[in-house]
PDB file of C-alpha atoms in Angstrom:
ATOM      1  CA  UNK A   1     122.954 164.797 136.544  1.00 97.00           C
ATOM      2  CA  UNK A   2     122.931 162.699 139.411  1.00 98.00           C
ATOM      3  CA  UNK A   3     124.144 158.971 139.489  1.00 98.00           C
ATOM      4  CA  UNK A   4     122.895 155.615 141.079  1.00 98.00           C
ATOM      5  CA  UNK A   5     125.076 152.428 141.067  1.00 98.00           C
ATOM      6  CA  UNK A   6     122.356 149.663 141.972  1.00 97.00           C
ATOM      7  CA  UNK A   7     124.289 147.149 143.628  1.00 94.00           C
ATOM      8  CA  UNK A   8     121.771 145.205 145.514  1.00 83.00           C
ATOM      9  CA  UNK A   9     120.449 141.950 145.074  1.00 75.00           C
ATOM     10  CA  UNK A  10     120.979 138.629 147.288  1.00 69.00           C
ATOM     11  CA  UNK A  11     123.478 137.231 144.580  1.00 76.00           C
ATOM     12  CA  UNK A  12     122.021 133.649 144.378  1.00 79.00           C
ATOM     13  CA  UNK A  13     123.306 132.835 141.160  1.00 81.00           C
ATOM     14  CA  UNK A  14     126.978 132.960 142.755  1.00 78.00           C
ATOM     15  CA  UNK A  15     126.225 131.143 145.854  1.00 88.00           C
ATOM     16  CA  UNK A  16     128.213 129.827 147.800  1.00 83.00           C
ATOM     17  CA  UNK A  17     130.832 132.936 147.190  1.00 82.00           C
ATOM     18  CA  UNK A  18     128.062 135.443 147.733  1.00 82.00           C
ATOM     19  CA  UNK A  19     126.988 133.899 151.401  1.00 81.00           C
ATOM     20  CA  UNK A  20     129.190 135.903 152.900  1.00 82.00           C
ATOM     21  CA  UNK A  21     129.983 138.839 150.934  1.00 84.00           C
ATOM     22  CA  UNK A  22     128.204 141.374 148.481  1.00 84.00           C
ATOM     23  CA  UNK A  23     128.836 140.062 144.785  1.00 88.00           C
ATOM     24  CA  UNK A  24     129.702 143.668 144.142  1.00 91.00           C
ATOM     25  CA  UNK A  25     132.719 143.553 146.265  1.00 93.00           C
ATOM     26  CA  UNK A  26     134.141 140.491 144.436  1.00 93.00           C
ATOM     27  CA  UNK A  27     137.315 140.849 142.671  1.00 94.00           C
ATOM     28  CA  UNK A  28     137.341 141.817 138.963  1.00 96.00           C
ATOM     29  CA  UNK A  29     141.209 140.706 138.509  1.00 95.00           C
ATOM     30  CA  UNK A  30     142.848 143.785 140.698  1.00 94.00           C
ATOM     31  CA  UNK A  31     139.812 145.786 142.298  1.00 96.00           C
ATOM     32  CA  UNK A  32     136.340 145.068 143.537  1.00 96.00           C
ATOM     33  CA  UNK A  33     133.404 144.928 140.978  1.00 96.00           C
ATOM     34  CA  UNK A  34     131.822 148.141 142.155  1.00 97.00           C
ATOM     35  CA  UNK A  35     134.765 150.147 140.959  1.00 98.00           C
ATOM     36  CA  UNK A  36     133.522 149.432 137.485  1.00 98.00           C
ATOM     37  CA  UNK A  37     130.150 150.936 137.430  1.00 98.00           C
ATOM     38  CA  UNK A  38     131.437 153.718 139.819  1.00 98.00           C
ATOM     39  CA  UNK A  39     134.103 154.805 136.945  1.00 98.00           C
ATOM     40  CA  UNK A  40     131.592 154.880 134.097  1.00 98.00           C
ATOM     41  CA  UNK A  41     129.391 157.460 136.329  1.00 98.00           C
ATOM     42  CA  UNK A  42     132.783 159.219 136.978  1.00 98.00           C
ATOM     43  CA  UNK A  43     133.736 159.386 132.902  1.00 98.00           C
ATOM     44  CA  UNK A  44     130.231 160.627 132.385  1.00 98.00           C
ATOM     45  CA  UNK A  45     131.036 163.501 134.710  1.00 98.00           C
ATOM     46  CA  UNK A  46     128.744 162.880 137.390  1.00 98.00           C
ATOM     47  CA  UNK A  47     129.777 163.142 140.916  1.00 98.00           C
ATOM     48  CA  UNK A  48     126.765 163.263 143.285  1.00 98.00           C
ATOM     49  CA  UNK A  49     125.860 159.312 143.373  1.00 98.00           C
ATOM     50  CA  UNK A  50     123.705 157.173 145.643  1.00 98.00           C
ATOM     51  CA  UNK A  51     124.829 153.560 146.044  1.00 98.00           C
ATOM     52  CA  UNK A  52     121.981 151.338 146.932  1.00 97.00           C
ATOM     53  CA  UNK A  53     122.823 147.668 148.276  1.00 96.00           C
ATOM     54  CA  UNK A  54     121.320 145.450 150.629  1.00 93.00           C
ATOM     55  CA  UNK A  55     121.075 146.296 154.725  1.00 94.00           C
ATOM     56  CA  UNK A  56     124.010 143.788 155.306  1.00 90.00           C
ATOM     57  CA  UNK A  57     126.304 145.129 152.233  1.00 93.00           C
ATOM     58  CA  UNK A  58     125.797 148.851 152.487  1.00 96.00           C
ATOM     59  CA  UNK A  59     128.423 148.984 155.634  1.00 95.00           C
ATOM     60  CA  UNK A  60     131.056 147.214 153.734  1.00 94.00           C
ATOM     61  CA  UNK A  61     130.508 149.364 150.462  1.00 96.00           C
ATOM     62  CA  UNK A  62     130.458 152.577 152.831  1.00 97.00           C
ATOM     63  CA  UNK A  63     133.766 151.521 154.451  1.00 96.00           C
ATOM     64  CA  UNK A  64     135.366 150.920 150.533  1.00 96.00           C
ATOM     65  CA  UNK A  65     134.300 154.492 149.590  1.00 98.00           C
ATOM     66  CA  UNK A  66     133.275 156.725 152.334  1.00 97.00           C
ATOM     67  CA  UNK A  67     131.352 159.848 151.432  1.00 98.00           C
ATOM     68  CA  UNK A  68     133.557 159.689 148.151  1.00 98.00           C
ATOM     69  CA  UNK A  69     135.364 163.152 149.432  1.00 98.00           C
ATOM     70  CA  UNK A  70     138.898 161.753 148.423  1.00 98.00           C
ATOM     71  CA  UNK A  71     137.859 160.961 145.032  1.00 98.00           C
ATOM     72  CA  UNK A  72     136.113 164.763 144.813  1.00 98.00           C
ATOM     73  CA  UNK A  73     132.805 163.115 144.999  1.00 98.00           C
ATOM     74  CA  UNK A  74     129.600 163.156 146.855  1.00 98.00           C
ATOM     75  CA  UNK A  75     128.744 159.402 147.621  1.00 98.00           C
ATOM     76  CA  UNK A  76     125.583 158.600 149.825  1.00 98.00           C
ATOM     77  CA  UNK A  77     123.812 155.512 150.547  1.00 98.00           C
ATOM     78  CA  UNK A  78     120.530 153.514 150.919  1.00 98.00           C
ATOM     79  CA  UNK A  79     119.399 150.099 151.414  1.00 96.00           C
ATOM     80  CA  UNK A  80     117.023 148.093 149.582  1.00 93.00           C
ATOM     81  CA  UNK A  81     115.973 145.368 152.099  1.00 90.00           C
ATOM     82  CA  UNK A  82     114.771 142.581 149.057  1.00 88.00           C
ATOM     83  CA  UNK A  83     115.227 142.676 145.467  1.00 85.00           C
ATOM     84  CA  UNK A  84     111.907 144.258 143.631  1.00 90.00           C
ATOM     85  CA  UNK A  85     113.458 145.404 140.236  1.00 92.00           C
ATOM     86  CA  UNK A  86     115.811 147.718 138.679  1.00 95.00           C
ATOM     87  CA  UNK A  87     112.931 150.493 138.386  1.00 97.00           C
ATOM     88  CA  UNK A  88     112.691 150.326 142.496  1.00 97.00           C
ATOM     89  CA  UNK A  89     116.147 152.208 142.097  1.00 97.00           C
ATOM     90  CA  UNK A  90     114.197 155.258 141.525  1.00 98.00           C
ATOM     91  CA  UNK A  91     111.642 155.028 144.384  1.00 97.00           C
ATOM     92  CA  UNK A  92     114.885 154.287 146.870  1.00 97.00           C
ATOM     93  CA  UNK A  93     116.701 157.301 145.439  1.00 97.00           C
ATOM     94  CA  UNK A  94     113.660 159.410 144.606  1.00 97.00           C
ATOM     95  CA  UNK A  95     115.023 162.158 146.911  1.00 98.00           C
ATOM     96  CA  UNK A  96     118.323 161.740 145.544  1.00 98.00           C
ATOM     97  CA  UNK A  97     117.601 162.475 142.094  1.00 98.00           C
ATOM     98  CA  UNK A  98     115.136 165.024 142.943  1.00 96.00           C
ATOM     99  CA  UNK A  99     114.214 167.039 139.729  1.00 96.00           C
ATOM    100  CA  UNK A 100     117.272 166.354 138.249  1.00 97.00           C
ATOM    101  CA  UNK A 101     118.442 163.932 135.003  1.00 98.00           C
ATOM    102  CA  UNK A 102     119.865 160.563 136.248  1.00 98.00           C
ATOM    103  CA  UNK A 103     122.182 157.920 134.931  1.00 98.00           C
ATOM    104  CA  UNK A 104     121.427 154.534 136.486  1.00 98.00           C
ATOM    105  CA  UNK A 105     123.999 151.599 136.265  1.00 98.00           C
ATOM    106  CA  UNK A 106     123.709 147.954 137.640  1.00 96.00           C
ATOM    107  CA  UNK A 107     126.598 146.946 140.070  1.00 95.00           C
ATOM    108  CA  UNK A 108     127.599 144.017 138.203  1.00 94.00           C
ATOM    109  CA  UNK A 109     128.141 145.416 134.616  1.00 95.00           C
ATOM    110  CA  UNK A 110     131.569 146.298 133.037  1.00 96.00           C
ATOM    111  CA  UNK A 111     132.041 148.875 130.290  1.00 97.00           C
ATOM    112  CA  UNK A 112     135.329 149.511 128.325  1.00 95.00           C
ATOM    113  CA  UNK A 113     136.186 151.484 125.061  1.00 93.00           C
ATOM    114  CA  UNK A 114     138.468 154.151 123.724  1.00 90.00           C
ATOM    115  CA  UNK A 115     136.424 157.430 123.792  1.00 93.00           C
ATOM    116  CA  UNK A 116     133.830 156.010 126.015  1.00 95.00           C
ATOM    117  CA  UNK A 117     133.874 159.065 128.248  1.00 95.00           C
ATOM    118  CA  UNK A 118     133.150 161.266 125.356  1.00 95.00           C
ATOM    119  CA  UNK A 119     130.447 159.326 124.124  1.00 95.00           C
ATOM    120  CA  UNK A 120     128.974 159.464 127.874  1.00 97.00           C
ATOM    121  CA  UNK A 121     129.349 163.065 128.292  1.00 97.00           C
ATOM    122  CA  UNK A 122     127.697 163.662 124.592  1.00 95.00           C
ATOM    123  CA  UNK A 123     124.558 161.410 125.573  1.00 94.00           C
ATOM    124  CA  UNK A 124     124.458 163.290 128.808  1.00 95.00           C
ATOM    125  CA  UNK A 125     124.502 166.907 126.786  1.00 95.00           C
ATOM    126  CA  UNK A 126     121.978 165.540 124.457  1.00 94.00           C
ATOM    127  CA  UNK A 127     119.438 163.886 126.862  1.00 96.00           C
ATOM    128  CA  UNK A 128     115.736 164.013 125.748  1.00 95.00           C
ATOM    129  CA  UNK A 129     113.916 161.619 127.643  1.00 97.00           C
ATOM    130  CA  UNK A 130     115.757 158.700 127.514  1.00 97.00           C
ATOM    131  CA  UNK A 131     119.238 157.432 126.535  1.00 98.00           C
ATOM    132  CA  UNK A 132     119.599 153.437 126.410  1.00 98.00           C
ATOM    133  CA  UNK A 133     123.167 151.743 125.465  1.00 97.00           C
ATOM    134  CA  UNK A 134     122.655 148.898 123.412  1.00 96.00           C
ATOM    135  CA  UNK A 135     125.754 146.071 122.525  1.00 96.00           C
ATOM    136  CA  UNK A 136     125.451 143.403 119.863  1.00 94.00           C
ATOM    137  CA  UNK A 137     125.093 139.999 121.311  1.00 93.00           C
ATOM    138  CA  UNK A 138     125.182 136.616 119.556  1.00 91.00           C
ATOM    139  CA  UNK A 139     122.035 135.499 121.715  1.00 91.00           C
ATOM    140  CA  UNK A 140     119.563 138.168 121.573  1.00 92.00           C
ATOM    141  CA  UNK A 141     117.093 135.498 123.162  1.00 92.00           C
ATOM    142  CA  UNK A 142     118.656 135.987 126.676  1.00 88.00           C
ATOM    143  CA  UNK A 143     118.310 139.956 126.653  1.00 90.00           C
ATOM    144  CA  UNK A 144     116.059 143.380 126.370  1.00 92.00           C
ATOM    145  CA  UNK A 145     116.725 143.735 122.790  1.00 94.00           C
ATOM    146  CA  UNK A 146     115.921 147.540 121.109  1.00 95.00           C
ATOM    147  CA  UNK A 147     115.187 147.629 117.384  1.00 94.00           C
ATOM    148  CA  UNK A 148     116.236 150.102 115.089  1.00 94.00           C
ATOM    149  CA  UNK A 149     114.971 151.324 111.912  1.00 94.00           C
ATOM    150  CA  UNK A 150     116.710 152.410 108.926  1.00 91.00           C
ATOM    151  CA  UNK A 151     117.515 156.188 110.388  1.00 90.00           C
ATOM    152  CA  UNK A 152     118.969 154.631 113.349  1.00 90.00           C
ATOM    153  CA  UNK A 153     115.477 155.583 115.633  1.00 94.00           C
ATOM    154  CA  UNK A 154     114.530 152.874 118.461  1.00 94.00           C
ATOM    155  CA  UNK A 155     111.271 151.491 117.389  1.00 95.00           C
ATOM    156  CA  UNK A 156     110.874 148.598 119.742  1.00 95.00           C
ATOM    157  CA  UNK A 157     111.689 147.175 122.746  1.00 95.00           C
ATOM    158  CA  UNK A 158     111.318 143.656 123.429  1.00 92.00           C
ATOM    159  CA  UNK A 159     111.756 141.695 126.649  1.00 89.00           C
ATOM    160  CA  UNK A 160     114.057 138.180 125.951  1.00 88.00           C
ATOM    161  CA  UNK A 161     112.165 137.359 122.748  1.00 89.00           C
ATOM    162  CA  UNK A 162     111.988 134.273 121.523  1.00 88.00           C
ATOM    163  CA  UNK A 163     112.254 135.680 117.757  1.00 90.00           C
ATOM    164  CA  UNK A 164     114.098 138.701 118.231  1.00 89.00           C
ATOM    165  CA  UNK A 165     114.168 141.557 115.457  1.00 90.00           C
ATOM    166  CA  UNK A 166     117.560 142.652 115.900  1.00 93.00           C
ATOM    167  CA  UNK A 167     120.673 141.666 118.203  1.00 93.00           C
ATOM    168  CA  UNK A 168     121.244 144.663 120.036  1.00 94.00           C
ATOM    169  CA  UNK A 169     120.799 144.064 123.673  1.00 95.00           C
ATOM    170  CA  UNK A 170     120.084 146.749 126.175  1.00 96.00           C
ATOM    171  CA  UNK A 171     123.000 146.922 128.274  1.00 97.00           C
ATOM    172  CA  UNK A 172     122.587 147.815 132.647  1.00 96.00           C
ATOM    173  CA  UNK A 173     123.248 151.655 131.729  1.00 98.00           C
ATOM    174  CA  UNK A 174     120.643 154.004 131.496  1.00 98.00           C
ATOM    175  CA  UNK A 175     120.126 157.594 131.187  1.00 98.00           C
ATOM    176  CA  UNK A 176     116.714 159.224 132.115  1.00 98.00           C
ATOM    177  CA  UNK A 177     115.340 162.915 132.612  1.00 98.00           C
ATOM    178  CA  UNK A 178     113.799 163.946 135.725  1.00 96.00           C
ATOM    179  CA  UNK A 179     110.330 162.052 134.780  1.00 97.00           C
ATOM    180  CA  UNK A 180     111.513 159.273 135.469  1.00 98.00           C
ATOM    181  CA  UNK A 181     110.870 159.439 139.160  1.00 97.00           C
ATOM    182  CA  UNK A 182     107.374 159.909 138.936  1.00 97.00           C
ATOM    183  CA  UNK A 183     107.193 157.014 136.141  1.00 97.00           C
ATOM    184  CA  UNK A 184     108.371 154.607 138.497  1.00 96.00           C
ATOM    185  CA  UNK A 185     106.238 155.686 141.523  1.00 95.00           C
ATOM    186  CA  UNK A 186     103.244 154.905 139.002  1.00 92.00           C
ATOM    187  CA  UNK A 187     104.362 151.601 137.778  1.00 94.00           C
ATOM    188  CA  UNK A 188     102.777 148.237 138.653  1.00 93.00           C
ATOM    189  CA  UNK A 189     104.562 145.396 139.448  1.00 90.00           C
ATOM    190  CA  UNK A 190     104.899 142.784 136.567  1.00 89.00           C
ATOM    191  CA  UNK A 191     103.542 139.075 136.898  1.00 85.00           C
ATOM    192  CA  UNK A 192     107.142 138.354 138.713  1.00 85.00           C
ATOM    193  CA  UNK A 193     106.412 140.945 141.064  1.00 85.00           C
ATOM    194  CA  UNK A 194     109.136 143.381 140.491  1.00 89.00           C
ATOM    195  CA  UNK A 195     109.258 147.024 138.873  1.00 92.00           C
ATOM    196  CA  UNK A 196     110.639 146.629 135.211  1.00 93.00           C
ATOM    197  CA  UNK A 197     112.931 149.144 134.038  1.00 95.00           C
ATOM    198  CA  UNK A 198     111.903 147.527 130.585  1.00 94.00           C
ATOM    199  CA  UNK A 199     108.124 148.922 131.600  1.00 95.00           C
ATOM    200  CA  UNK A 200     109.708 152.756 132.040  1.00 96.00           C
ATOM    201  CA  UNK A 201     111.708 152.513 128.800  1.00 97.00           C
ATOM    202  CA  UNK A 202     108.413 151.574 126.506  1.00 96.00           C
ATOM    203  CA  UNK A 203     107.038 154.851 128.470  1.00 96.00           C
ATOM    204  CA  UNK A 204     109.778 156.687 127.155  1.00 97.00           C
ATOM    205  CA  UNK A 205     109.788 155.246 123.757  1.00 97.00           C
ATOM    206  CA  UNK A 206     105.504 155.517 123.459  1.00 96.00           C
ATOM    207  CA  UNK A 207     106.102 159.047 124.047  1.00 95.00           C
ATOM    208  CA  UNK A 208     108.741 159.035 121.040  1.00 95.00           C
ATOM    209  CA  UNK A 209     111.563 160.105 123.612  1.00 97.00           C
ATOM    210  CA  UNK A 210     113.851 156.810 123.804  1.00 97.00           C
ATOM    211  CA  UNK A 211     117.177 156.741 122.075  1.00 96.00           C
ATOM    212  CA  UNK A 212     119.460 153.830 121.854  1.00 97.00           C
ATOM    213  CA  UNK A 213     123.042 154.356 121.500  1.00 95.00           C
ATOM    214  CA  UNK A 214     124.742 151.288 120.043  1.00 93.00           C
ATOM    215  CA  UNK A 215     128.219 150.485 121.286  1.00 95.00           C
ATOM    216  CA  UNK A 216     129.960 149.269 118.253  1.00 84.00           C
ATOM    217  CA  UNK A 217     133.328 147.661 117.243  1.00 84.00           C
ATOM    218  CA  UNK A 218     135.950 148.813 119.968  1.00 88.00           C
ATOM    219  CA  UNK A 219     133.287 148.531 122.996  1.00 94.00           C
ATOM    220  CA  UNK A 220     133.188 145.639 125.437  1.00 94.00           C
ATOM    221  CA  UNK A 221     129.926 145.214 127.661  1.00 95.00           C
ATOM    222  CA  UNK A 222     130.673 142.524 130.446  1.00 92.00           C
ATOM    223  CA  UNK A 223     127.677 141.282 133.076  1.00 87.00           C
ATOM    224  CA  UNK A 224     129.953 139.844 135.769  1.00 87.00           C
ATOM    225  CA  UNK A 225     126.995 138.205 137.687  1.00 84.00           C
ATOM    226  CA  UNK A 226     127.777 134.594 137.136  1.00 87.00           C
ATOM    227  CA  UNK A 227     130.796 132.606 138.286  1.00 90.00           C
ATOM    228  CA  UNK A 228     131.876 131.916 134.833  1.00 90.00           C
ATOM    229  CA  UNK A 229     131.077 135.673 133.649  1.00 90.00           C
ATOM    230  CA  UNK A 230     133.203 137.162 136.616  1.00 92.00           C
ATOM    231  CA  UNK A 231     135.994 134.854 135.587  1.00 94.00           C
ATOM    232  CA  UNK A 232     135.557 135.950 131.482  1.00 94.00           C
ATOM    233  CA  UNK A 233     136.010 139.456 133.194  1.00 94.00           C
ATOM    234  CA  UNK A 234     138.895 139.141 135.104  1.00 95.00           C
ATOM    235  CA  UNK A 235     140.877 137.825 132.572  1.00 96.00           C
ATOM    236  CA  UNK A 236     140.074 140.424 129.896  1.00 94.00           C
ATOM    237  CA  UNK A 237     140.985 142.948 132.600  1.00 96.00           C
ATOM    238  CA  UNK A 238     144.035 141.392 133.113  1.00 96.00           C
ATOM    239  CA  UNK A 239     145.109 140.581 129.328  1.00 96.00           C
ATOM    240  CA  UNK A 240     144.380 144.353 129.110  1.00 93.00           C
ATOM    241  CA  UNK A 241     146.222 145.898 131.592  1.00 95.00           C
ATOM    242  CA  UNK A 242     149.179 143.584 131.417  1.00 94.00           C
ATOM    243  CA  UNK A 243     149.601 144.255 127.625  1.00 93.00           C
ATOM    244  CA  UNK A 244     148.909 148.029 127.423  1.00 92.00           C
ATOM    245  CA  UNK A 245     150.338 148.747 130.819  1.00 92.00           C
ATOM    246  CA  UNK A 246     147.283 150.855 132.037  1.00 93.00           C
ATOM    247  CA  UNK A 247     144.608 150.085 134.562  1.00 95.00           C
ATOM    248  CA  UNK A 248     140.766 149.812 133.668  1.00 96.00           C
ATOM    249  CA  UNK A 249     138.308 151.373 136.173  1.00 97.00           C
ATOM    250  CA  UNK A 250     141.238 152.831 138.322  1.00 98.00           C
ATOM    251  CA  UNK A 251     138.792 155.595 139.797  1.00 98.00           C
ATOM    252  CA  UNK A 252     141.858 157.632 141.185  1.00 98.00           C
ATOM    253  CA  UNK A 253     143.176 158.173 137.491  1.00 98.00           C
ATOM    254  CA  UNK A 254     139.679 159.086 136.734  1.00 98.00           C
ATOM    255  CA  UNK A 255     139.125 161.515 139.278  1.00 98.00           C
ATOM    256  CA  UNK A 256     142.826 162.603 138.078  1.00 98.00           C
ATOM    257  CA  UNK A 257     141.920 162.813 134.470  1.00 98.00           C
ATOM    258  CA  UNK A 258     138.820 164.217 134.822  1.00 98.00           C
ATOM    259  CA  UNK A 259     139.757 167.095 137.293  1.00 98.00           C
ATOM    260  CA  UNK A 260     138.070 166.178 140.380  1.00 98.00           C
ATOM    261  CA  UNK A 261     141.163 165.919 142.469  1.00 98.00           C
ATOM    262  CA  UNK A 262     144.785 167.109 141.974  1.00 98.00           C
ATOM    263  CA  UNK A 263     148.024 165.191 140.974  1.00 98.00           C
ATOM    264  CA  UNK A 264     149.153 165.459 144.796  1.00 98.00           C
ATOM    265  CA  UNK A 265     146.059 163.941 145.896  1.00 98.00           C
ATOM    266  CA  UNK A 266     145.867 161.280 143.944  1.00 98.00           C
ATOM    267  CA  UNK A 267     149.328 160.703 144.910  1.00 98.00           C
ATOM    268  CA  UNK A 268     148.544 160.376 148.379  1.00 98.00           C
ATOM    269  CA  UNK A 269     146.053 158.101 147.585  1.00 98.00           C
ATOM    270  CA  UNK A 270     148.340 155.801 145.670  1.00 98.00           C
ATOM    271  CA  UNK A 271     151.016 156.016 148.800  1.00 98.00           C
ATOM    272  CA  UNK A 272     148.115 154.663 151.141  1.00 97.00           C
ATOM    273  CA  UNK A 273     148.571 151.509 148.614  1.00 97.00           C
ATOM    274  CA  UNK A 274     151.811 151.415 147.831  1.00 96.00           C
ATOM    275  CA  UNK A 275     152.793 148.051 148.705  1.00 96.00           C
ATOM    276  CA  UNK A 276     150.366 147.016 145.791  1.00 96.00           C
ATOM    277  CA  UNK A 277     150.758 147.085 142.238  1.00 95.00           C
ATOM    278  CA  UNK A 278     147.647 149.248 142.001  1.00 97.00           C
ATOM    279  CA  UNK A 279     148.895 151.778 144.812  1.00 97.00           C
ATOM    280  CA  UNK A 280     152.099 152.147 142.770  1.00 97.00           C
ATOM    281  CA  UNK A 281     150.513 152.452 139.511  1.00 97.00           C
ATOM    282  CA  UNK A 282     148.329 155.555 141.118  1.00 98.00           C
ATOM    283  CA  UNK A 283     151.217 157.377 142.653  1.00 98.00           C
ATOM    284  CA  UNK A 284     153.093 156.714 138.722  1.00 97.00           C
ATOM    285  CA  UNK A 285     150.000 158.460 136.800  1.00 97.00           C
ATOM    286  CA  UNK A 286     149.724 161.042 139.569  1.00 98.00           C
ATOM    287  CA  UNK A 287     153.312 161.923 138.682  1.00 97.00           C
ATOM    288  CA  UNK A 288     153.143 161.814 135.067  1.00 96.00           C
ATOM    289  CA  UNK A 289     150.235 164.085 135.349  1.00 92.00           C
ATOM    290  CA  UNK A 290     151.809 166.557 137.976  1.00 84.00           C
TER     291      UNK A 290
END
């Protein structure tokens, strides 16, 4: 399975903060926002990852991760000069995906929950067409909504419905088989001029090959794409880390626990940041798992 982090967009909802930097490089408490979607792909055991961002932001994200080898990953980069819709990721990343399955995640989406990695890896192994991830919300009219029947099968997808049939918001994490590249290539822009990921999801649904995995009690999904939601996400991570003594989306720890790197390699990564609490945490994790 190939991974894509779509970290593009101009970040206009967060002006003036994003006038000088990429939204995905803003801190969510103790680490850049882009660490969080990358950590999700790593938990899904995806190691070949394409980062898509604006021409101005690609160099900064590359400076952060390089080729990913220090994390046991293969990270490459591509430019999206202007926002053209989420589904455009599969046009930009067509060569990267090739004939493989793929996992796409939006650069401002944050997920957390006990057993999330197991859920992701199971979803990957059971993929048959398209797997979407739903999360119950109190304001479903603001989201793309997936409706399930009594048997738990996905029966409809509505974009920001006036009268929602359920409260299952479709999050910014998507698993697809290799057909998605051809679907994106043939997709027509919507009325707002973008290639809509909802249109692709509906194609899979029409073929009977779309599934909605609901993230229920015990899971958290946050979209950190506004000033308020960014602050809320930072507060959530701060409280969780301070109370439990663990780090959310610590990519070095995940790389170690997934077997991508050794304990010695993990310790060396922490040592480079040893003046920070984050770096010392990475070193401690490496020692505990050596």
